[in-house]
mmCIF file of C-alpha atoms and ligand atoms in Angstrom:
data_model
loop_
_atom_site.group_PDB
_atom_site.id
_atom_site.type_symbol
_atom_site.label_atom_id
_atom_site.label_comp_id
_atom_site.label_asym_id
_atom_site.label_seq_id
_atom_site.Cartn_x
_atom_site.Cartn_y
_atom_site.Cartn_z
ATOM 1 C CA UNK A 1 135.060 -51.339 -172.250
ATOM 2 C CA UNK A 2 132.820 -52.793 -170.006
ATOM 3 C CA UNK A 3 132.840 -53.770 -166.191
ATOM 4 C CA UNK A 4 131.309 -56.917 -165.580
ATOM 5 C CA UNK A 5 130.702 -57.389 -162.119
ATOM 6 C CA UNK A 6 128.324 -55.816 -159.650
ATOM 7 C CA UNK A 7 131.152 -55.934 -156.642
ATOM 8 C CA UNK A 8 134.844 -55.918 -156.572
ATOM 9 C CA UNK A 9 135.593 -58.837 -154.339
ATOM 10 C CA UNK A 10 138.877 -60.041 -155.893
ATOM 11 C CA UNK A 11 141.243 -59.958 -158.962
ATOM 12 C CA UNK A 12 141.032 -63.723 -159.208
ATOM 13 C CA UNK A 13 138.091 -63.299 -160.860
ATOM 14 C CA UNK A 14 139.038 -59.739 -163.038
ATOM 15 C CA UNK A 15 140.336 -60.290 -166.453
ATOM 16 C CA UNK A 16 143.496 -58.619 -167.467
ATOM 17 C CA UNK A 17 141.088 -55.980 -169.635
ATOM 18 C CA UNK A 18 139.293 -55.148 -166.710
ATOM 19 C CA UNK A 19 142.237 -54.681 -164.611
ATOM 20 C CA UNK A 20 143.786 -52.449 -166.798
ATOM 21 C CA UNK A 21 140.270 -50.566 -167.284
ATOM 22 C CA UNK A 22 140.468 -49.638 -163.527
ATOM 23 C CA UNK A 23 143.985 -48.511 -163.900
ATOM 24 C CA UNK A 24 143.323 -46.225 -166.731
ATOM 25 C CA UNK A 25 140.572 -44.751 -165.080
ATOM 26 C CA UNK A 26 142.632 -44.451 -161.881
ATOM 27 C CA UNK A 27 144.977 -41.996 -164.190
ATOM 28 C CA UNK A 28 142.227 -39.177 -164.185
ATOM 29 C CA UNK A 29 141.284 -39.693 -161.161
ATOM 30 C CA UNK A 30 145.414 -39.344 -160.150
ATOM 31 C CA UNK A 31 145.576 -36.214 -161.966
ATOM 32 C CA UNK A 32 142.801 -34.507 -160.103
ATOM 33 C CA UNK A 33 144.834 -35.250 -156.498
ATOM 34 C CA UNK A 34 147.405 -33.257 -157.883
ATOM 35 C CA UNK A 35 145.169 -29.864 -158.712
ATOM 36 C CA UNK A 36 144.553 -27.350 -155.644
ATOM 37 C CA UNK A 37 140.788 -28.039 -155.689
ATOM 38 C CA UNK A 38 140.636 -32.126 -155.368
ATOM 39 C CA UNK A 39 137.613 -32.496 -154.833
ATOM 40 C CA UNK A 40 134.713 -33.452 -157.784
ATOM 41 C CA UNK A 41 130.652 -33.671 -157.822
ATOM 42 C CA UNK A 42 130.316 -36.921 -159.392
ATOM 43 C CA UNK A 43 129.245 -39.420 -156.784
ATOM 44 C CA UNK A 44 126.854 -36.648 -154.303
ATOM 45 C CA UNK A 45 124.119 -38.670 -155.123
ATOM 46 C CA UNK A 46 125.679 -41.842 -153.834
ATOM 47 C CA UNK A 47 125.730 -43.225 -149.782
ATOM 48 C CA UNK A 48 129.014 -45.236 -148.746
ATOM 49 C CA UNK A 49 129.111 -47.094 -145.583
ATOM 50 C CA UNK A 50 132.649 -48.231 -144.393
ATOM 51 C CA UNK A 51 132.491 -51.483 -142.625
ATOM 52 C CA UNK A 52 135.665 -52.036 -141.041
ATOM 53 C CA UNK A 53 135.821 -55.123 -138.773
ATOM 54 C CA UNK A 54 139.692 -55.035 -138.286
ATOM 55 C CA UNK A 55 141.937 -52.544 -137.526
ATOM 56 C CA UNK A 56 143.252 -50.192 -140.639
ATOM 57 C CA UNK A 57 145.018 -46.889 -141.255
ATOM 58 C CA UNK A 58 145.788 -46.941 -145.020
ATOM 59 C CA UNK A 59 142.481 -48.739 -146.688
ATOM 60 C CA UNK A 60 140.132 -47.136 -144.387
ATOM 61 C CA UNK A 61 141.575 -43.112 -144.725
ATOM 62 C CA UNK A 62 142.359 -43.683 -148.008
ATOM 63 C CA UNK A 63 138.343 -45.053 -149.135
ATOM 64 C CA UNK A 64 137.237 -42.149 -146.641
ATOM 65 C CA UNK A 65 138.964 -39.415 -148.932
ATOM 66 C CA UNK A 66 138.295 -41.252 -152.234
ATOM 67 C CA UNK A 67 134.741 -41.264 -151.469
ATOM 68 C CA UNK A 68 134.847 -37.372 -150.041
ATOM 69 C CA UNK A 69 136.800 -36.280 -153.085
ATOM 70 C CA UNK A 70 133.912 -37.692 -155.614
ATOM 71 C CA UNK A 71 131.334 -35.622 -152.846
ATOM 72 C CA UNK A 72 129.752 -39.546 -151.588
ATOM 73 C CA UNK A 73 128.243 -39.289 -148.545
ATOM 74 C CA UNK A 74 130.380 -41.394 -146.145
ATOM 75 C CA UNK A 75 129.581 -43.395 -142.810
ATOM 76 C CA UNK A 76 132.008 -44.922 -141.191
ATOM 77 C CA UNK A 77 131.219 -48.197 -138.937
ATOM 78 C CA UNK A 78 134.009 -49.783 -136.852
ATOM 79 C CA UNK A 79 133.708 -52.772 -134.735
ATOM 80 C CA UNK A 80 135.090 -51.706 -131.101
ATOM 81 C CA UNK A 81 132.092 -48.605 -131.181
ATOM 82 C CA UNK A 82 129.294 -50.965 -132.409
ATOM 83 C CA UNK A 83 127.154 -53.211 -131.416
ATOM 84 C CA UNK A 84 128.693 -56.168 -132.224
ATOM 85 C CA UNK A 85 130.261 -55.896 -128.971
ATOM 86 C CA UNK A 86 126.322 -56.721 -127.405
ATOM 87 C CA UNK A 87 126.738 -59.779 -129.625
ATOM 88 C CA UNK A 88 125.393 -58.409 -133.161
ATOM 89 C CA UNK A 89 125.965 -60.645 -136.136
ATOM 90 C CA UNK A 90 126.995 -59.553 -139.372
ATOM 91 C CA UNK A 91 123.766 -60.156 -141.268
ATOM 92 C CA UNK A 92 122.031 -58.149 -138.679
ATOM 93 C CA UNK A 93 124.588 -54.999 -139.093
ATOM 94 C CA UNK A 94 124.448 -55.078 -142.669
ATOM 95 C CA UNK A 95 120.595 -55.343 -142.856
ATOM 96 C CA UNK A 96 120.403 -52.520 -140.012
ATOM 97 C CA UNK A 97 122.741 -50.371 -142.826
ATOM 98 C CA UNK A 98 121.247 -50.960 -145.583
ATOM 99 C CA UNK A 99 117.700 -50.012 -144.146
ATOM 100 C CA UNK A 100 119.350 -46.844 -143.582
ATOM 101 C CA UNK A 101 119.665 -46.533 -147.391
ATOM 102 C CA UNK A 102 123.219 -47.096 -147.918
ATOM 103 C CA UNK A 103 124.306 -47.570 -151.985
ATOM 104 C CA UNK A 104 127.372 -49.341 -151.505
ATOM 105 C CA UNK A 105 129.633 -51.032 -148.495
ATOM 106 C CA UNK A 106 133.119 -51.194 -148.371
ATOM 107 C CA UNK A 107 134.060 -54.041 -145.974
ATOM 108 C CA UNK A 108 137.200 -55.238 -143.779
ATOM 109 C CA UNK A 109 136.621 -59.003 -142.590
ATOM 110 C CA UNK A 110 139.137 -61.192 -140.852
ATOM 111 C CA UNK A 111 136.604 -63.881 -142.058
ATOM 112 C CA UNK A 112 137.390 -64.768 -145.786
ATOM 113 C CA UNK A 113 134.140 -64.851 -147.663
ATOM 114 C CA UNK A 114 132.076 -61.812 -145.860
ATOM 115 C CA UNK A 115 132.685 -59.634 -148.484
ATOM 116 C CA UNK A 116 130.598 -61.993 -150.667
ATOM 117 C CA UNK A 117 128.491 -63.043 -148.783
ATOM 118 C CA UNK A 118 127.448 -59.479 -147.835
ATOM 119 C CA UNK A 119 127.184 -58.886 -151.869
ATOM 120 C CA UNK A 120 125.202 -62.249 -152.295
ATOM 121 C CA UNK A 121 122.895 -61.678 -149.404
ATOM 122 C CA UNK A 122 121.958 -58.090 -150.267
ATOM 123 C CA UNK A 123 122.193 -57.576 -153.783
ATOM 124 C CA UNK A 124 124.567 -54.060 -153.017
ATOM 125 C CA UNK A 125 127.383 -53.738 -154.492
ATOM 126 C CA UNK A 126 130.105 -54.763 -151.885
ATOM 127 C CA UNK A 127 134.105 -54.011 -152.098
ATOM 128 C CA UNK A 128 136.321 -55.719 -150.128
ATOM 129 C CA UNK A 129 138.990 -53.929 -148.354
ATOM 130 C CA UNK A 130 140.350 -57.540 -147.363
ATOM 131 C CA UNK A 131 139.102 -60.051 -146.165
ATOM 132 C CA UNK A 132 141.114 -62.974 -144.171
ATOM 133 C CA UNK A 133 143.879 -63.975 -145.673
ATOM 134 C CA UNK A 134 142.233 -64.749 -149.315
ATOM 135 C CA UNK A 135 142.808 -61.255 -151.225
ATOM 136 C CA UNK A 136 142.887 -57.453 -150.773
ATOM 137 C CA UNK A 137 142.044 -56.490 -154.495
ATOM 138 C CA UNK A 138 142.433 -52.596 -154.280
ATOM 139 C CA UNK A 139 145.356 -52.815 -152.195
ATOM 140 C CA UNK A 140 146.798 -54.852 -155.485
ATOM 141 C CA UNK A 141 145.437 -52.224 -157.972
ATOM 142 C CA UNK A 142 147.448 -49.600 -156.257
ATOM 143 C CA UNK A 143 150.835 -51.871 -156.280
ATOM 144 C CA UNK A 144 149.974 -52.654 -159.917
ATOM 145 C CA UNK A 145 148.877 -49.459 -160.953
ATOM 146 C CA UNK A 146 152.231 -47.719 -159.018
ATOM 147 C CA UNK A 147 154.376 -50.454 -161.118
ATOM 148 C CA UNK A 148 152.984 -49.518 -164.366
ATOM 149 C CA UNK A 149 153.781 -45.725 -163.562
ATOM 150 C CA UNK A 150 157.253 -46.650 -163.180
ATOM 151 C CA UNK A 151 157.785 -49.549 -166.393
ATOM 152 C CA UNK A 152 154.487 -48.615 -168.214
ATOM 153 C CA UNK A 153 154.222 -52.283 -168.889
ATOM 154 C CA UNK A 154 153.828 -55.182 -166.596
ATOM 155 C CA UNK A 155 155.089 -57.587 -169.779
ATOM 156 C CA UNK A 156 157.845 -60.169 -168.380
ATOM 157 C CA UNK A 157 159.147 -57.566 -165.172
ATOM 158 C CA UNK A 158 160.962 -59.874 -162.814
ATOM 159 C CA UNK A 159 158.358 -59.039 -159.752
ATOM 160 C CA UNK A 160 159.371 -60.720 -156.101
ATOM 161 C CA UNK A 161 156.874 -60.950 -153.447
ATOM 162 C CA UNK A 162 158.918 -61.590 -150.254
ATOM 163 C CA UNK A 163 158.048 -61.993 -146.716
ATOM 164 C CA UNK A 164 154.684 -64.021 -145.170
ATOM 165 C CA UNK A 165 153.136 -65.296 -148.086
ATOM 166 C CA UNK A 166 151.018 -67.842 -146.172
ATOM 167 C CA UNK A 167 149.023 -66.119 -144.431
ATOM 168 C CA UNK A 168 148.731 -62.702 -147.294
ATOM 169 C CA UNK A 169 145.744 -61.420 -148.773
ATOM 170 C CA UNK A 170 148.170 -58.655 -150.252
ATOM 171 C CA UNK A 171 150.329 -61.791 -151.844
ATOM 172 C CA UNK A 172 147.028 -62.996 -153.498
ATOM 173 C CA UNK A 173 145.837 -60.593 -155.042
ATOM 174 C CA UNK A 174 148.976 -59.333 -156.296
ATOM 175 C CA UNK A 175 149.697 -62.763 -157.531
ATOM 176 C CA UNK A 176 146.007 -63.097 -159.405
ATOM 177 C CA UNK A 177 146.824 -59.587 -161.046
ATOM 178 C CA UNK A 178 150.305 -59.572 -161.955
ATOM 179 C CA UNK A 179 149.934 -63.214 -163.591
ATOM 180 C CA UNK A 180 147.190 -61.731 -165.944
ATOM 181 C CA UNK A 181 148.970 -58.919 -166.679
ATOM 182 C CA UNK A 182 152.147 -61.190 -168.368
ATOM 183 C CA UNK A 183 154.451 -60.181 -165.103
ATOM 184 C CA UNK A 184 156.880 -62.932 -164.294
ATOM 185 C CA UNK A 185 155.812 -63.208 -160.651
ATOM 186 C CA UNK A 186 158.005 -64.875 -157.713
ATOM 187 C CA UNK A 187 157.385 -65.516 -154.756
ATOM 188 C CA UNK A 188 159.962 -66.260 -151.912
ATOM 189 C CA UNK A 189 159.505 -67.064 -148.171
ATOM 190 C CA UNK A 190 160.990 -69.282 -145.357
ATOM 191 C CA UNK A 191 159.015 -72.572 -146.171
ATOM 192 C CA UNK A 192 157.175 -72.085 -142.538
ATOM 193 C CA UNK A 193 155.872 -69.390 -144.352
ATOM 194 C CA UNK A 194 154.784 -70.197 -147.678
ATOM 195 C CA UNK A 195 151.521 -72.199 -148.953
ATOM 196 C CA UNK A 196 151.571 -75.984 -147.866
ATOM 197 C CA UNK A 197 151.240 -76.235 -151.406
ATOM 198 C CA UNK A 198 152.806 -73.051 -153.307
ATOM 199 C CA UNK A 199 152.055 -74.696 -156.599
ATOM 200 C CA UNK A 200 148.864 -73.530 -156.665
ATOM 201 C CA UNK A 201 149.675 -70.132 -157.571
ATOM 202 C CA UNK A 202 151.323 -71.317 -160.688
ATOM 203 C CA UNK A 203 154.140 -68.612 -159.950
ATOM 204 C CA UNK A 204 157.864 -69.729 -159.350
ATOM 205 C CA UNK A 205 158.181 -69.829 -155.780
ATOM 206 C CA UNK A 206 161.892 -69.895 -154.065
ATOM 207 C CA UNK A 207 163.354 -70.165 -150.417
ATOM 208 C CA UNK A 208 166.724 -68.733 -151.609
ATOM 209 C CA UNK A 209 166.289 -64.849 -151.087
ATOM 210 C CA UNK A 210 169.446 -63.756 -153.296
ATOM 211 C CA UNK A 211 167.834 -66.193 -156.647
ATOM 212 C CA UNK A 212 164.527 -64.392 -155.706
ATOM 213 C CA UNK A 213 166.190 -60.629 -155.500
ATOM 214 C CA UNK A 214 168.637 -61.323 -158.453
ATOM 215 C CA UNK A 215 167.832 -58.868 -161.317
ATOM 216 C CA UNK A 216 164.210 -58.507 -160.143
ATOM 217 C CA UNK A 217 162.836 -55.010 -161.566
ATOM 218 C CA UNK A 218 160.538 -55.153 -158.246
ATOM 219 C CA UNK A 219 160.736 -56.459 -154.799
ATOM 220 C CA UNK A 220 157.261 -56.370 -152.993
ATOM 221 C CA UNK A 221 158.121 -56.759 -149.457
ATOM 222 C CA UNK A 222 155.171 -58.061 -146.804
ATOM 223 C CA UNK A 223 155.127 -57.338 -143.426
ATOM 224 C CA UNK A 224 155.486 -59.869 -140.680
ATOM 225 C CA UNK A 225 152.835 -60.253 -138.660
ATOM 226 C CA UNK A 226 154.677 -60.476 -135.323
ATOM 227 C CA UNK A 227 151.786 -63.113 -133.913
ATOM 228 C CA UNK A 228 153.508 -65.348 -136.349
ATOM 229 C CA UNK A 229 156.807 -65.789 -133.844
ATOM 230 C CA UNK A 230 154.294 -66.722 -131.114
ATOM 231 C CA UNK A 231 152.849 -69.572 -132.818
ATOM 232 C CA UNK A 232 156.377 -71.165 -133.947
ATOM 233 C CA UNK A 233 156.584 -69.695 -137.235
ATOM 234 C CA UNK A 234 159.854 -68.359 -137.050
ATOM 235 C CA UNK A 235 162.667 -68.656 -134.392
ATOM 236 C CA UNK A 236 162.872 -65.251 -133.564
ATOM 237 C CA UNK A 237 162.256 -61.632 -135.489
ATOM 238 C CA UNK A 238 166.469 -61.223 -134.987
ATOM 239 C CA UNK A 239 167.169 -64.255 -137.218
ATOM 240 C CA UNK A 240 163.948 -63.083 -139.815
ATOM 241 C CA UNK A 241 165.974 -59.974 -140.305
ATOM 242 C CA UNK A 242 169.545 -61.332 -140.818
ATOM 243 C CA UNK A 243 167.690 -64.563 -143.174
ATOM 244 C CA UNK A 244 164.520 -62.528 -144.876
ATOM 245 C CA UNK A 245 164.962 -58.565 -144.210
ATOM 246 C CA UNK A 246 165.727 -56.809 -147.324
ATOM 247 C CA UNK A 247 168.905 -54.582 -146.092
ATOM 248 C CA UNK A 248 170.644 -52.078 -148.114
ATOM 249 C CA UNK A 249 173.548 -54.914 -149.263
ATOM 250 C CA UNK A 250 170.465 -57.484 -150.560
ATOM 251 C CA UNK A 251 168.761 -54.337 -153.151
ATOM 252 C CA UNK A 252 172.520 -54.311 -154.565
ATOM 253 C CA UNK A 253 170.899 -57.621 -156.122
ATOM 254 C CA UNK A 254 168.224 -55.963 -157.763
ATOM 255 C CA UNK A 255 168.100 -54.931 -161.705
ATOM 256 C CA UNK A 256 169.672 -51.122 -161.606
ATOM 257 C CA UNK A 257 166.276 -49.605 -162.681
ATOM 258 C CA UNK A 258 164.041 -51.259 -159.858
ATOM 259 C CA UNK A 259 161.371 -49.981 -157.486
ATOM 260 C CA UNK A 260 160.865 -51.158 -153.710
ATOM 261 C CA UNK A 261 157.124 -51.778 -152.451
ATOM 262 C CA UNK A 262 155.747 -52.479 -149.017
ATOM 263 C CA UNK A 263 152.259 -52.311 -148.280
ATOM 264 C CA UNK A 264 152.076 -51.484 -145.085
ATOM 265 C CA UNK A 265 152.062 -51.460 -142.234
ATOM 266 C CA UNK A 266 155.677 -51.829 -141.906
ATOM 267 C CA UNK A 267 158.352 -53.332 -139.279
ATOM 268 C CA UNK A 268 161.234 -51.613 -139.461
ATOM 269 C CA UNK A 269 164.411 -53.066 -138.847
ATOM 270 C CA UNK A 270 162.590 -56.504 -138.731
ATOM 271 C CA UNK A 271 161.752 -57.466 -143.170
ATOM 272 C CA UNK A 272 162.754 -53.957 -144.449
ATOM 273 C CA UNK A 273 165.799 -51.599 -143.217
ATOM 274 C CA UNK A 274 164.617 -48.159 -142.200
ATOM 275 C CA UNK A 275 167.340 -46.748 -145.169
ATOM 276 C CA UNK A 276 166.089 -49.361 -147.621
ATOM 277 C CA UNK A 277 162.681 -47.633 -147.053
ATOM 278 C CA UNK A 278 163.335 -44.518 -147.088
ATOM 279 C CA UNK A 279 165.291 -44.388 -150.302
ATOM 280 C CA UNK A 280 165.325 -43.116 -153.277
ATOM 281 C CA UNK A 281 164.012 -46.193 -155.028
ATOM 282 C CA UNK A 282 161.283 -47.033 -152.359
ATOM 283 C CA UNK A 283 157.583 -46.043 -153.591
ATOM 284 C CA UNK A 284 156.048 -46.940 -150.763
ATOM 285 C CA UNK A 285 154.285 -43.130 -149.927
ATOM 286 C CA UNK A 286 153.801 -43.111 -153.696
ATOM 287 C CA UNK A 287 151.759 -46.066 -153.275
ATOM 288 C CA UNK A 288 149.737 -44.760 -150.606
ATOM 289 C CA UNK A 289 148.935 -41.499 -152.791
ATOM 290 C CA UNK A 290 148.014 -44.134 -155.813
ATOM 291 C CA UNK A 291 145.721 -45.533 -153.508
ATOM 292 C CA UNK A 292 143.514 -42.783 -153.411
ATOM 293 C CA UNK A 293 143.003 -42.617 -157.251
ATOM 294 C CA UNK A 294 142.691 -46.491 -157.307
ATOM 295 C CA UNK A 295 140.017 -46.268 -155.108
ATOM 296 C CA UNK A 296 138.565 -43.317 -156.442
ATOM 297 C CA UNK A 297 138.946 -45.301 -159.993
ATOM 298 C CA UNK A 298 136.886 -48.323 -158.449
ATOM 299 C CA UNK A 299 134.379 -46.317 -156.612
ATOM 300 C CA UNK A 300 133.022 -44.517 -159.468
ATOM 301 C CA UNK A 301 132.723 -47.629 -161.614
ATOM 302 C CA UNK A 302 130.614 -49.858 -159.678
ATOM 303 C CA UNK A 303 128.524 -46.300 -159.223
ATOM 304 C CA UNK A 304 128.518 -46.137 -163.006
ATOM 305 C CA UNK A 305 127.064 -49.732 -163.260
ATOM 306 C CA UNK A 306 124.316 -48.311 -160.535
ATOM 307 C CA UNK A 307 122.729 -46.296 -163.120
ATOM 308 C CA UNK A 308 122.930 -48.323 -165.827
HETATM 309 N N1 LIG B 401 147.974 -51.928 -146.670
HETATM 310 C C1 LIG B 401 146.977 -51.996 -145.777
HETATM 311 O O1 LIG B 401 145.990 -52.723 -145.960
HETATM 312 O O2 LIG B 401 147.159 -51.221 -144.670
HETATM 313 P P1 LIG B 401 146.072 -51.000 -143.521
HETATM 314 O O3 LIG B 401 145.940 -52.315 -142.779
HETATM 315 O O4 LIG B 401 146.605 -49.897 -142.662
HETATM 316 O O5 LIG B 401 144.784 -50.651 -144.183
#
């Protein structure tokens, strides 16, 4: 099986081979987290800078340990302890990097596009940890590769997306993946908060929560970003809760043998119930662990294609 691509900017542009590639790699890469030692030589030779222009617990620790547990050599670079706050532009940072003899970059970006334009501009193999609100490709890996560990298939699953699909880069990429993977995908938000046009997904979309939860193997719940109340998005997180939350009654409308997701960061008590994610049925930390592996998975492929 080959990789075809030099970066990992999106699953838009993955096929559904590829995907699963990454996934099935991920599954060594999985079972290694699990033995006492967890830590492999494979990728010493190889220089990783982490570019993270937005804030980020999950992405950022979880690339950090991916990239120590295959022995890279890691830098981190985050944007309040740089010099971007003297007025630095991107093209400059990266250039100032990469004369430092960096292999690859891992990059955050509230602006959609840097992660390619980083790759474009520099010829290094660039993955994006998300960027604006287009996609967040490894963050979708890890949901799709957690999914398949519980189904082993992705064929026809009832999957809902539910929360602030407008403004998602999680709800993108997921979309882009599950679609190629034969997943029937839907998608359901207040209409404030879907797409002006949610057509172009070419996913069923919904504004009725119970249709969207009914029999649905998994529910893929997005955070709120709490901004969104400020700028009139919502009335007010109370009513978001009682109209969008997913509450302990609302899973009841779920297929029996179903699995909860959240991405995180979470709100608790505002689109998820504190017992809803802490059940038995919520992989949310499983997710997290996935991560690791996911990334691991992606890391060493683009570091394969390096030495080709
Ligand atoms: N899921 C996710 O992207 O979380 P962080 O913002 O903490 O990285």
């Amino acid at each position: 099986m080959s990789f075809n691509h030099r970066s990992l900017l999106g699953l838009r542009e993955l096929t559904d081979e590829e995907i699963l590639y990454i996934l099935d790699e991920a599954k060594a890469f999985r079972n290694i987290l699990d033995r006492d030692i967890k830590k492999v030589p494979t990728l010493r030779w190889l220089t990783v800078m982490n570019l993270f222009y937005e804030p980020s617990t999950r992405t950022r620790l979880s690339f950090e340990l991916a990239e120590k547990r295959l022995s890279a050599d890691v830098v981190n670079f985050s944007k309040s302890t740089s010099s971007i706050k003297k007025g630095e532009s991107l093209r400059d940072t990266v250039n100032n990097i990469l004369a430092m003899k960096v292999d690859m970059v891992v990059v955050r970006h509230s602006s959609v596009g840097a992660p390619d334009y980083i790759s474009r501009t520099t010829g290094v193999p660039v993955i994006n940890a998300g960027d604006g609100t287009n996609e967040h490709p490894t963050q979708a890996l890890l949901d799709l590769y957690t999914i398949r560990e519980k189904f082993d298939h992705f064929n026809g699953l009832k999957v809902t997306i539910l929360g602030d699909i407008r403004h998602s880069r999680v709800a993108r990429s997921n979309i882009w993946g599950l679609k190629k993977l034969g997943a029937n995908v839907v998608i359901c938000a207040p209409k404030t908060l879907l797409p002006p046009n949610p057509d172009v997904f070419g996913v069923e979309w919904t504004t009725e929560i119970e249709s969207a939860l009914k029999d649905a193997q998994v529910v893929n719940v997005l955070r709120l970003q709490l901004e969104r109340q400020q700028a009139g998005y919502i009335p007010s997180l109370r009513e978001y809760r009682m109209f969008w939350g997913l509450t302990g009654e609302r899973v009841k409308l779920l297929d029996p043998d179903h699995i909860i997701m959240h991405p995180g960061p979470m709100n608790r008590g505002v689109e998820i119930e504190p017992e809803v994610a802490d059940a038995d049925d919520s992989v949310i930390l499983r997710q997290v662990t996935n991560g690791v592996a996911v990334r691991m998975a992606v890391l060493y492929i683009l570091a394969r294609k390096l030495k080709d």
